[in-house]
Each structure stands twice: as C-alpha cells, then as structure tokens.
Coordinates of N, CA and C in Angstrom, one line a residue:
M22 N 46.6 108.1 178.6 CA 45.6 109.1 178.7 C 45.3 109.8 177.3
R23 N 46.4 110.0 176.6 CA 46.3 110.6 175.3 C 45.5 109.8 174.3
S24 N 45.7 108.5 174.4 CA 44.9 107.6 173.5 C 43.4 107.6 173.9
R25 N 43.1 107.8 175.2 CA 41.7 107.8 175.6 C 41.0 109.1 175.0
I26 N 41.7 110.2 175.1 CA 41.2 111.5 174.6 C 41.0 111.4 173.1
G27 N 42.0 110.8 172.4 CA 41.8 110.6 170.9 C 40.6 109.7 170.6
Y28 N 40.5 108.6 171.4 CA 39.4 107.7 171.1 C 38.0 108.4 171.4
A29 N 38.0 109.1 172.5 CA 36.7 109.9 172.8 C 36.4 110.9 171.7
A30 N 37.4 111.6 171.3 CA 37.2 112.6 170.2 C 36.7 111.9 168.9
S31 N 37.3 110.8 168.6 CA 36.8 110.1 167.4 C 35.4 109.6 167.5
A32 N 35.1 109.0 168.7 CA 33.8 108.5 169.0 C 32.7 109.6 168.9
I33 N 33.0 110.8 169.4 CA 32.1 111.9 169.4 C 31.9 112.4 167.9
A34 N 33.0 112.4 167.2 CA 32.9 112.8 165.8 C 32.0 111.8 165.0
L35 N 32.2 110.5 165.3 CA 31.4 109.5 164.6 C 29.9 109.6 165.0
L36 N 29.7 109.8 166.2 CA 28.3 110.0 166.7 C 27.6 111.2 166.0
F37 N 28.4 112.3 165.9 CA 27.9 113.5 165.2 C 27.6 113.1 163.7
Y38 N 28.5 112.4 163.1 CA 28.3 111.9 161.7 C 27.1 111.1 161.6
F39 N 26.9 110.1 162.5 CA 25.7 109.2 162.5 C 24.4 110.0 162.5
V40 N 24.4 111.1 163.4 CA 23.2 111.9 163.5 C 22.9 112.6 162.2
L41 N 24.0 113.2 161.6 CA 23.8 113.9 160.3 C 23.3 113.0 159.2
V42 N 24.0 111.8 159.1 CA 23.6 110.8 158.0 C 22.2 110.3 158.3
G43 N 21.9 110.0 159.6 CA 20.5 109.6 159.9 C 19.5 110.6 159.5
D44 N 19.8 111.9 159.8 CA 18.8 112.9 159.4 C 18.6 113.0 157.9
R45 N 19.6 112.8 157.2 CA 19.5 112.8 155.7 C 18.7 111.6 155.3
G46 N 18.9 110.5 155.9 CA 18.1 109.3 155.6 C 16.6 109.5 155.8
V47 N 16.3 110.1 157.0 CA 14.9 110.4 157.3 C 14.3 111.4 156.3
L48 N 15.0 112.4 155.9 CA 14.6 113.3 154.9 C 14.3 112.6 153.5
L49 N 15.2 111.7 153.2 CA 14.9 111.0 151.9 C 13.7 110.1 152.0
I50 N 13.5 109.5 153.1 CA 12.3 108.7 153.3 C 11.0 109.5 153.3
A51 N 11.1 110.7 153.9 CA 9.9 111.6 154.0 C 9.5 112.1 152.6
D52 N 10.5 112.1 151.7 CA 10.1 112.6 150.3 C 9.0 111.8 149.7
G53 N 9.0 110.5 150.0 CA 7.9 109.6 149.6 C 8.0 108.9 148.3
R54 N 8.9 109.4 147.4 CA 9.1 108.7 146.1 C 9.8 107.4 146.4
P55 N 9.5 106.3 145.6 CA 10.1 105.0 145.9 C 11.6 105.0 145.8
V56 N 12.2 105.8 144.9 CA 13.7 105.8 144.8 C 14.3 106.5 146.0
T57 N 13.7 107.6 146.5 CA 14.3 108.3 147.6 C 14.0 107.5 148.9
V58 N 12.9 106.8 149.0 CA 12.7 106.0 150.2 C 13.7 104.9 150.2
A59 N 14.0 104.2 149.1 CA 15.0 103.2 149.1 C 16.4 103.7 149.5
F60 N 16.7 104.9 148.9 CA 18.0 105.5 149.3 C 18.0 105.9 150.8
G61 N 16.9 106.4 151.2 CA 16.8 106.8 152.7 C 17.0 105.6 153.6
V62 N 16.4 104.4 153.3 CA 16.6 103.2 154.1 C 18.0 102.8 154.0
A63 N 18.6 102.8 152.8 CA 20.1 102.4 152.7 C 21.0 103.4 153.5
V64 N 20.6 104.6 153.5 CA 21.4 105.6 154.2 C 21.3 105.4 155.7
L65 N 20.1 105.0 156.2 CA 19.9 104.8 157.6 C 20.6 103.5 158.1
V66 N 20.9 102.6 157.2 CA 21.6 101.4 157.6 C 23.0 101.7 158.0
L67 N 23.7 102.6 157.3 CA 25.1 102.9 157.6 C 25.3 103.4 159.0
P68 N 24.6 104.3 159.5 CA 24.8 104.7 160.9 C 24.5 103.6 161.9
L69 N 23.6 102.8 161.6 CA 23.3 101.6 162.5 C 24.4 100.7 162.6
I70 N 25.0 100.4 161.4 CA 26.2 99.5 161.4 C 27.4 100.2 162.1
G71 N 27.6 101.5 161.9 CA 28.6 102.2 162.5 C 28.5 102.3 164.0
A72 N 27.2 102.5 164.5 CA 27.0 102.6 165.9 C 27.2 101.2 166.6
W73 N 26.8 100.1 165.9 CA 27.0 98.8 166.4 C 28.5 98.5 166.5
F74 N 29.3 98.9 165.5 CA 30.7 98.7 165.5 C 31.4 99.5 166.6
L75 N 31.0 100.8 166.7 CA 31.5 101.7 167.8 C 31.2 101.1 169.2
W76 N 30.0 100.6 169.4 CA 29.7 100.0 170.7 C 30.5 98.8 171.0
H77 N 30.7 97.9 170.1 CA 31.5 96.7 170.3 C 33.0 97.0 170.5
T78 N 33.5 98.0 169.8 CA 34.9 98.4 169.9 C 35.1 99.0 171.3
T79 N 34.2 99.8 171.7 CA 34.3 100.5 173.0 C 34.2 99.5 174.2
Q80 N 33.3 98.5 174.0 CA 33.2 97.5 175.1 C 34.5 96.6 175.1
F81 N 35.0 96.3 174.0 CA 36.2 95.5 173.9 C 37.4 96.3 174.6
A82 N 37.5 97.6 174.3 CA 38.5 98.4 174.9 C 38.3 98.5 176.4
R83 N 37.1 98.6 176.9 CA 36.8 98.7 178.3 C 37.2 97.4 179.0
H84 N 36.8 96.3 178.4 CA 37.1 95.0 179.1 C 38.6 94.7 179.1
A85 N 39.3 95.0 178.0 CA 40.7 94.8 177.9 C 41.4 95.7 178.9
G86 N 41.0 96.9 179.1 CA 41.6 97.8 180.1 C 41.4 97.3 181.5
R87 N 40.2 96.7 181.7 CA 39.9 96.2 183.1 C 40.8 95.0 183.4
L88 N 41.1 94.1 182.4 CA 42.0 93.0 182.6 C 43.4 93.5 182.8
G89 N 43.8 94.5 182.0 CA 45.1 95.1 182.2 C 45.4 95.7 183.6
R90 N 44.4 96.4 184.1 CA 44.5 96.9 185.4 C 44.5 95.8 186.5
E91 N 43.8 94.8 186.3 CA 43.8 93.7 187.3 C 45.1 93.0 187.2
L92 N 45.6 92.7 186.0 CA 46.9 92.1 185.9 C 48.0 92.9 186.5
E93 N 47.9 94.2 186.3 CA 48.9 95.2 186.8 C 48.9 95.1 188.3
A94 N 47.7 95.1 188.9 CA 47.6 95.0 190.4 C 48.2 93.7 190.9
E95 N 48.1 92.7 190.1 CA 48.7 91.4 190.6 C 50.2 91.3 190.3
G96 N 50.8 92.3 189.6 CA 52.2 92.3 189.2 C 52.5 91.4 188.1
G97 N 51.5 91.1 187.2 CA 51.6 90.1 186.2 C 51.7 90.6 184.8
L98 N 51.8 92.0 184.6 CA 51.9 92.5 183.3 C 53.2 92.0 182.6
P99 N 53.2 91.8 181.3 CA 54.4 91.4 180.7 C 55.5 92.4 180.7
V100 N 56.7 92.0 181.0 CA 57.8 92.9 181.1 C 58.2 93.2 179.6
D101 N 58.6 94.5 179.4 CA 59.0 94.9 178.0 C 60.5 94.4 177.9
E102 N 60.6 93.3 177.2 CA 62.0 92.8 177.0 C 62.3 92.8 175.5
L103 N 61.7 93.7 174.8 CA 61.9 93.8 173.3 C 63.0 94.7 173.0
V104 N 63.8 94.2 172.0 CA 64.8 95.1 171.4 C 64.2 96.0 170.4
R105 N 64.7 97.3 170.5 CA 64.1 98.3 169.6 C 65.2 98.9 168.7
T106 N 64.7 99.3 167.5 CA 65.7 99.9 166.6 C 66.0 101.3 167.1
P107 N 67.0 102.0 166.5 CA 67.2 103.4 166.9 C 66.0 104.3 166.8
S108 N 65.1 104.0 165.8 CA 64.0 104.9 165.6 C 62.9 104.5 166.6
G109 N 63.0 103.5 167.4 CA 62.0 103.1 168.4 C 61.1 102.0 168.0
R110 N 61.2 101.5 166.8 CA 60.4 100.4 166.4 C 60.9 99.1 167.0
I111 N 59.9 98.2 167.2 CA 60.3 96.9 167.8 C 61.0 96.0 166.7
D112 N 62.1 95.4 167.1 CA 62.8 94.5 166.2 C 62.0 93.2 166.0
R113 N 61.8 92.9 164.8 CA 61.0 91.7 164.4 C 61.4 90.4 165.1
D114 N 62.7 90.2 165.0 CA 63.3 88.9 165.6 C 63.0 88.9 167.1
S115 N 63.2 90.0 167.8 CA 62.9 90.1 169.2 C 61.4 89.9 169.5
A116 N 60.6 90.4 168.7 CA 59.1 90.2 168.9 C 58.8 88.7 168.7
D117 N 59.4 88.1 167.7 CA 59.1 86.7 167.4 C 59.6 85.8 168.6
A118 N 60.7 86.2 169.2 CA 61.3 85.4 170.3 C 60.3 85.5 171.5
V119 N 59.9 86.7 171.8 CA 59.0 86.9 173.0 C 57.7 86.2 172.7
F120 N 57.2 86.3 171.4 CA 56.0 85.6 171.1 C 56.0 84.1 171.3
A121 N 57.2 83.5 170.9 CA 57.3 82.1 171.1 C 57.2 81.7 172.6
K122 N 57.8 82.5 173.4 CA 57.8 82.3 174.8 C 56.3 82.4 175.4
R123 N 55.6 83.4 174.9 CA 54.2 83.6 175.4 C 53.3 82.5 174.9
Q124 N 53.6 82.1 173.6 CA 52.8 81.0 173.1 C 53.0 79.7 173.9
A125 N 54.2 79.4 174.2 CA 54.5 78.2 175.0 C 53.8 78.3 176.4
E126 N 53.8 79.5 177.0 CA 53.2 79.6 178.3 C 51.7 79.4 178.2
T127 N 51.1 79.9 177.1 CA 49.6 79.8 176.9 C 49.3 78.3 176.6
E128 N 50.1 77.6 175.8 CA 49.9 76.2 175.5 C 50.0 75.4 176.8
A129 N 50.8 75.8 177.7 CA 51.0 75.0 179.0 C 49.8 75.2 179.9
A130 N 49.2 76.4 179.9 CA 48.0 76.6 180.7 C 47.0 77.4 179.9
P131 N 46.2 76.7 179.0 CA 45.3 77.4 178.1 C 44.1 77.9 178.8
E132 N 43.8 77.6 180.0 CA 42.6 78.1 180.7 C 42.9 79.3 181.5
D133 N 44.1 79.8 181.5 CA 44.5 81.0 182.3 C 44.4 82.2 181.5
W134 N 43.4 83.1 181.8 CA 43.2 84.3 181.0 C 44.5 85.2 181.0
R135 N 45.3 85.1 182.1 CA 46.5 85.9 182.1 C 47.5 85.6 181.0
N136 N 47.6 84.3 180.7 CA 48.4 83.9 179.6 C 47.9 84.4 178.3
W137 N 46.6 84.3 178.1 CA 46.0 84.8 176.8 C 46.2 86.3 176.7
F138 N 46.1 87.1 177.8 CA 46.3 88.5 177.8 C 47.8 88.8 177.3
R139 N 48.7 88.1 177.9 CA 50.1 88.3 177.6 C 50.4 87.9 176.1
L140 N 49.7 86.8 175.7 CA 49.9 86.4 174.3 C 49.3 87.5 173.3
A141 N 48.2 88.1 173.7 CA 47.6 89.2 172.9 C 48.6 90.3 172.8
V142 N 49.3 90.7 173.8 CA 50.3 91.7 173.8 C 51.4 91.3 172.8
A143 N 51.9 90.0 172.9 CA 52.9 89.6 172.1 C 52.5 89.6 170.6
Y144 N 51.3 89.2 170.3 CA 50.8 89.3 168.9 C 50.8 90.7 168.4
F145 N 50.4 91.6 169.3 CA 50.3 93.0 168.9 C 51.8 93.5 168.7
D146 N 52.7 93.2 169.5 CA 54.1 93.6 169.3 C 54.7 93.0 168.0
A147 N 54.2 91.8 167.6 CA 54.6 91.2 166.4 C 53.9 91.7 165.2
R148 N 53.0 92.7 165.4 CA 52.2 93.4 164.3 C 51.2 92.5 163.7
D149 N 50.6 91.6 164.5 CA 49.6 90.7 164.1 C 48.3 91.1 164.8
T150 N 47.7 92.2 164.4 CA 46.6 92.8 165.1 C 45.3 91.9 165.2
P151 N 45.0 91.2 164.0 CA 43.8 90.4 164.1 C 43.9 89.2 165.1
R152 N 45.1 88.6 165.2 CA 45.3 87.5 166.2 C 45.4 88.1 167.6
A153 N 45.9 89.3 167.7 CA 46.0 90.0 169.0 C 44.6 90.2 169.6
R154 N 43.7 90.6 168.7 CA 42.3 90.9 169.1 C 41.6 89.6 169.5
K155 N 41.8 88.5 168.7 CA 41.2 87.2 169.1 C 41.8 86.7 170.4
A156 N 43.1 86.8 170.6 CA 43.6 86.4 171.9 C 43.1 87.2 173.1
M157 N 42.9 88.5 172.9 CA 42.4 89.3 173.9 C 40.9 89.0 174.2
Q158 N 40.2 88.7 173.1 CA 38.8 88.3 173.3 C 38.7 87.0 174.1
R159 N 39.6 86.1 173.8 CA 39.7 84.8 174.6 C 40.0 85.1 176.0
A160 N 41.0 86.0 176.3 CA 41.3 86.3 177.7 C 40.1 86.9 178.4
I161 N 39.4 87.8 177.8 CA 38.2 88.4 178.4 C 37.1 87.3 178.7
A162 N 36.9 86.4 177.7 CA 35.9 85.4 177.9 C 36.3 84.4 179.1
L163 N 37.6 84.1 179.1 CA 38.0 83.2 180.2 C 37.9 83.9 181.6
H164 N 38.3 85.2 181.6 CA 38.2 85.9 182.8 C 36.8 86.0 183.3
D165 N 35.8 86.3 182.4 CA 34.4 86.5 182.8 C 33.7 85.1 182.9
G166 N 34.4 84.0 182.7 CA 33.8 82.7 183.0 C 32.9 82.2 181.8
D167 N 33.0 82.8 180.6 CA 32.3 82.4 179.5 C 33.1 81.4 178.7
R168 N 33.0 80.1 179.1 CA 33.8 79.1 178.5 C 33.4 78.8 177.0
Q169 N 32.1 79.0 176.7 CA 31.7 78.8 175.3 C 32.3 79.8 174.4
A170 N 32.4 81.1 174.8 CA 33.0 82.1 173.9 C 34.5 82.0 173.9
A171 N 35.1 81.4 174.9 CA 36.5 81.2 175.0 C 37.0 80.2 174.0
R172 N 36.1 79.4 173.4 CA 36.6 78.4 172.5 C 36.6 79.0 171.1

C-alpha cells in the first residue's frame, strides 16, 4: 500500500510539472518570435514524452498487479526461498539459484504466463530490472492472448 501511495504522489507531482512546463511552452509560442516559438515547441515536447511514459508505466504496473492477484488467488505466487544477509539484502548466490530454477520452468513451458511471471520476479530478485520488465511484459502478453507481443 505504501508503494501505491508513493507512486500516486509521484504521478501527481509529475502531472503538475507537466502542466507548468506546458504553460511555459504556450507562453513562449505566444511571444511570436521565431526563436521563442522554436523553444516553446521544444518545451511542449517534454511533457508529452513524460505523459506518454507515465501512462505506459502506470498501465504496466496495473497489468502486472492484476496478474499477481490472479496468481495469488490460484496459490501460484513464488515462495520466498531466498537467503538474506543480516541487513536484509538478498544473497546473490541464492538469487542465482532460484533464477536457474525459474528459467528451467519457463523453458519447459514457454507458453505459460505463470512461469514468465515467476521468472520476472526471479530476475528482479537477481537485480536485473530490464530483463525482469521484459519477462513481465511477456507474461502480460501471454495472459491477454497477444501471441505477437509475447514473441
């Protein structure tokens, strides 16, 4: 719940920022001089890119959460079998061992979104966030029946 509140607060702050920057861009364009118009257009592009990124990130989080809730209802969430250091960090060798197991499960049944979800968690635990995101995107695509996106 705490992460949702943090995400919502960040999203609201970003939206506020987008409005402020967009307003400045409009003011620069309204000035009418070629240089300020060019800067105004450039300034307007930034909030558009930011809004697109925020939208896609929010959709990704919603879809991943939906899959997590469904997997939890089935009793299929991965069990936390990781060894932790005294400070609470995940032991790298432990994460690698769990990852190898999840990778083998996924290779055995590559069309099962549940395996891809669990593999994404293993990637995240192994501190490989880009691959964790790709694996979760694959799980979402397989779950939603989008075979083209799953490739």
